[in-house]
Amino acid sequence: MDETSKGLEANVCIVPFGHATRMPPVDIEFCDLTYSVPTGRKGKKLILRGVSGQFRSGELTAILGPSGAGKSTLLNVLAGYKCLEIGGLITINGQPRELREFKKMSCYIMQEDLIQPKLTVIESMHFAADLKLANNVTECTRNSIVEEILETLRLNNAKNTISEKLSGGERKRLSIALELINNPPVIFLDEPTTGLDEMSSMQCIDLLQRVAQGGRTVVCSIHTPSASIFSKFHHVYVVADGQCVYRGSVDDLVPYFEDVGIECPKHYNPADFVIEVSSGEYGEGFVDKMVKTVEKKFPLQPIEKKKNPYNNYEFLKQKKMKASWKLQFITLFKRMMLQHYRDRNYMYLKISLHIFLGLVIGGLFLGTGNDGSKTLFNFGFCLACLIVLLYVPMLPILLHYPTQVQLVKREHFNRWYNLSPYFSALTMATIPAQLILSSIYLSMVYLISGQPLELYRLAMFFSTCFVCAFIAESMGFAIASTLSIVNGMFVGPAITVPLMLVAVQGLGSPDPLPIYRTLVMYSSYIRYGLEALIISTYGYNREKLPCPREEDYCHYRVPRELLRAMGMENCVFWVDFAALVGILILFKTIAFYLLRQRLRPNKTFRALHLFGRLIKNRLSIE
């Protein structure tokens, strides 16, 4: 073991910043690590082929390799992002890794800079601090933590800049800053320099070097670094075809080539050269020789068993330093409402759409609500309102929320918050906008179409439409939580068609429906909504409607005749309304369950995902 490693082990505490809680160093070791993915006809494809290595605290480690070599897979496995089809042993400080506990002391910064939109840098940092720090941390302490991290990461000049206007380097540094708030001793990064220019890449790696020198274990995969960037890494791990071909310091890489029997040209970037050799450009024989040589040249020295970080007092204290459910809910709700407020153009567009639809639908059913000769047309008006409040709340969610799920996945994986306060905040944050937008549309069509201006009828009509809009919104969240934008935009409208068709079957027919058709009919929430709207409009002993002079006879001017013709004379508004509320709760539960399975799938969902992937692979082969 070299002098540097001994010096690092002697340093028993991590003190990267002034605010940081003292934490024990974390050394990661993996032995004979394998990872495979199922394929169509060939069974399984081996991605990692028994790789072994060590990543020590206080070191900045780079995982290099050609495209498809398995470097990102190795990072995902070590971070716990991929947990299935894994073989081998992973140890933390010489003891077997407890994945659930390890995730609480590590963070994973993914390749895509997923940052909450419509927030400034300082707002993003404060929201993250409120979520990741305990309730007993004072406001003054939180502010000092945020300011210290922003100063260290050189983000002070951009702290009042909206996230969409940040440069690539600033976005990357912000992603790192957000994860440093609760002082994780282990940091994984997937290609942090991707999409950055040379200067921004240099600043990013220089920052990571400073973070590692504070005592953290920093591991990142990186693609074709320049010579100046490559020289900043303390430790290099090279992967080729799922096997380790080099592990050691940057300075030992060129002499290692000479031992293998190939010389790195002078004034040539060693990082580029090792990737070229690993990809087989100099012959496959050199790759096999490097795999055999690395075990002899750089044998792994077993990491001595040190104090288990999971049982360390300071780590146990840090685990408890997490915001309560109530604080998580309040913080997330504030963040969502601020984002809604900032996204004014989108809100103006939705308001304009509801006004436009109000004018169109109201014009189509002008004066039908108080005309004895147009009661059947008014039935169509009620159905049109339900259809509008089906598609308008649902379609924007199908377009927008799948992208938001990726953000939730990153934050939830890094233990920012629990899922239940997030979903509760999401549910509450959508209510004000939905009520305002629906009220704009309903107020216009209700008055233009001449519906009865009685307070209790208006309240029943509006409340029914509100609940139906929330049901459609919940359907959108359930679909968008599981599917991509393209698949969701296909599945969502496709599901709504049978909902509308089964809801109107049997209307106007004197013959009763068979029991199985009745059950299918009442499986659609639109049926309950339609009955509730008709009863609120024509029920409760409404008087006869006026018949125009040009009409000789208006058969359905008597509301009871319309209810009898539609088979709704025995329907009760409160029964239908209660059914709608029950369906809303059901869809909310389904949406929450599907989102949880998207983030932490159980065995059933993992099997379904595997089955779908096998079918996709089989079709691609054929």
PDB file of N, CA, C and O in Angstrom, residues 17 31 114 150 207 253 340 354 369 413 433 444 488 536 549 615:
ATOM      1  N   PHE A  17     -16.482  20.434   4.085  1.00  0.00           N
ATOM      2  CA  PHE A  17     -16.905  21.809   4.222  1.00  0.00           C
ATOM      3  C   PHE A  17     -17.106  22.109   5.697  1.00  0.00           C
ATOM      4  O   PHE A  17     -17.191  21.208   6.527  1.00  0.00           O
ATOM      5  N   CYS A  31     -15.609  -7.836  -5.929  1.00  0.00           N
ATOM      6  CA  CYS A  31     -14.825  -9.013  -6.333  1.00  0.00           C
ATOM      7  C   CYS A  31     -15.682  -9.923  -7.204  1.00  0.00           C
ATOM      8  O   CYS A  31     -16.812 -10.278  -6.822  1.00  0.00           O
ATOM      9  N   LEU A 114     -30.860  16.585 -14.650  1.00  0.00           N
ATOM     10  CA  LEU A 114     -32.275  16.702 -14.324  1.00  0.00           C
ATOM     11  C   LEU A 114     -32.432  17.681 -13.163  1.00  0.00           C
ATOM     12  O   LEU A 114     -32.123  17.367 -12.013  1.00  0.00           O
ATOM     13  N   LEU A 150     -22.526  26.988  -2.509  1.00  0.00           N
ATOM     14  CA  LEU A 150     -22.542  27.811  -3.721  1.00  0.00           C
ATOM     15  C   LEU A 150     -21.191  28.498  -3.929  1.00  0.00           C
ATOM     16  O   LEU A 150     -20.715  28.615  -5.069  1.00  0.00           O
ATOM     17  N   LEU A 207     -13.534  20.555  -9.560  1.00  0.00           N
ATOM     18  CA  LEU A 207     -14.441  20.581  -8.424  1.00  0.00           C
ATOM     19  C   LEU A 207     -14.530  19.203  -7.768  1.00  0.00           C
ATOM     20  O   LEU A 207     -14.438  19.064  -6.543  1.00  0.00           O
ATOM     21  N   LEU A 253      -0.027   4.247 -15.955  1.00  0.00           N
ATOM     22  CA  LEU A 253      -0.690   3.716 -17.139  1.00  0.00           C
ATOM     23  C   LEU A 253       0.285   3.516 -18.294  1.00  0.00           C
ATOM     24  O   LEU A 253       0.301   2.452 -18.930  1.00  0.00           O
ATOM     25  N   HIS A 340     -45.794  26.413 -10.724  1.00  0.00           N
ATOM     26  CA  HIS A 340     -47.026  26.725 -11.452  1.00  0.00           C
ATOM     27  C   HIS A 340     -47.158  28.229 -11.678  1.00  0.00           C
ATOM     28  O   HIS A 340     -47.562  28.679 -12.753  1.00  0.00           O
ATOM     29  N   HIS A 354     -59.757  27.122 -22.445  1.00  0.00           N
ATOM     30  CA  HIS A 354     -61.046  26.930 -21.772  1.00  0.00           C
ATOM     31  C   HIS A 354     -62.058  27.998 -22.196  1.00  0.00           C
ATOM     32  O   HIS A 354     -63.256  27.695 -22.330  1.00  0.00           O
ATOM     33  N   GLY A 369     -81.037  24.978 -22.354  1.00  0.00           N
ATOM     34  CA  GLY A 369     -81.351  24.587 -20.983  1.00  0.00           C
ATOM     35  C   GLY A 369     -82.753  24.947 -20.538  1.00  0.00           C
ATOM     36  O   GLY A 369     -83.302  24.309 -19.629  1.00  0.00           O
ATOM     37  N   PHE A 413     -34.526   8.353  -5.507  1.00  0.00           N
ATOM     38  CA  PHE A 413     -33.415   7.413  -5.381  1.00  0.00           C
ATOM     39  C   PHE A 413     -32.346   7.957  -4.441  1.00  0.00           C
ATOM     40  O   PHE A 413     -31.726   7.198  -3.686  1.00  0.00           O
ATOM     41  N   ALA A 433     -55.559  25.149  -9.686  1.00  0.00           N
ATOM     42  CA  ALA A 433     -55.595  25.443 -11.123  1.00  0.00           C
ATOM     43  C   ALA A 433     -56.764  24.743 -11.794  1.00  0.00           C
ATOM     44  O   ALA A 433     -57.448  25.329 -12.651  1.00  0.00           O
ATOM     45  N   MET A 444     -69.148  29.847 -18.298  1.00  0.00           N
ATOM     46  CA  MET A 444     -69.525  30.324 -19.623  1.00  0.00           C
ATOM     47  C   MET A 444     -70.617  29.458 -20.239  1.00  0.00           C
ATOM     48  O   MET A 444     -71.666  29.970 -20.668  1.00  0.00           O
ATOM     49  N   GLY A 488     -48.060   6.808 -23.876  1.00  0.00           N
ATOM     50  CA  GLY A 488     -49.151   7.385 -23.092  1.00  0.00           C
ATOM     51  C   GLY A 488     -50.156   8.132 -23.943  1.00  0.00           C
ATOM     52  O   GLY A 488     -51.363   8.049 -23.716  1.00  0.00           O
ATOM     53  N   SER A 536     -79.344  16.822 -11.705  1.00  0.00           N
ATOM     54  CA  SER A 536     -79.194  18.181 -11.188  1.00  0.00           C
ATOM     55  C   SER A 536     -79.897  19.196 -12.083  1.00  0.00           C
ATOM     56  O   SER A 536     -80.321  20.261 -11.613  1.00  0.00           O
ATOM     57  N   ARG A 549     -93.386  29.211 -29.390  1.00  0.00           N
ATOM     58  CA  ARG A 549     -94.648  29.368 -30.108  1.00  0.00           C
ATOM     59  C   ARG A 549     -94.647  28.648 -31.442  1.00  0.00           C
ATOM     60  O   ARG A 549     -95.690  28.183 -31.910  1.00  0.00           O
ATOM     61  N   ILE A 615     -40.054  -9.757 -25.409  1.00  0.00           N
ATOM     62  CA  ILE A 615     -40.862  -9.666 -26.631  1.00  0.00           C
ATOM     63  C   ILE A 615     -40.258  -8.636 -27.585  1.00  0.00           C
ATOM     64  O   ILE A 615     -40.166  -8.865 -28.798  1.00  0.00           O
TER      65      ILE A 615
END
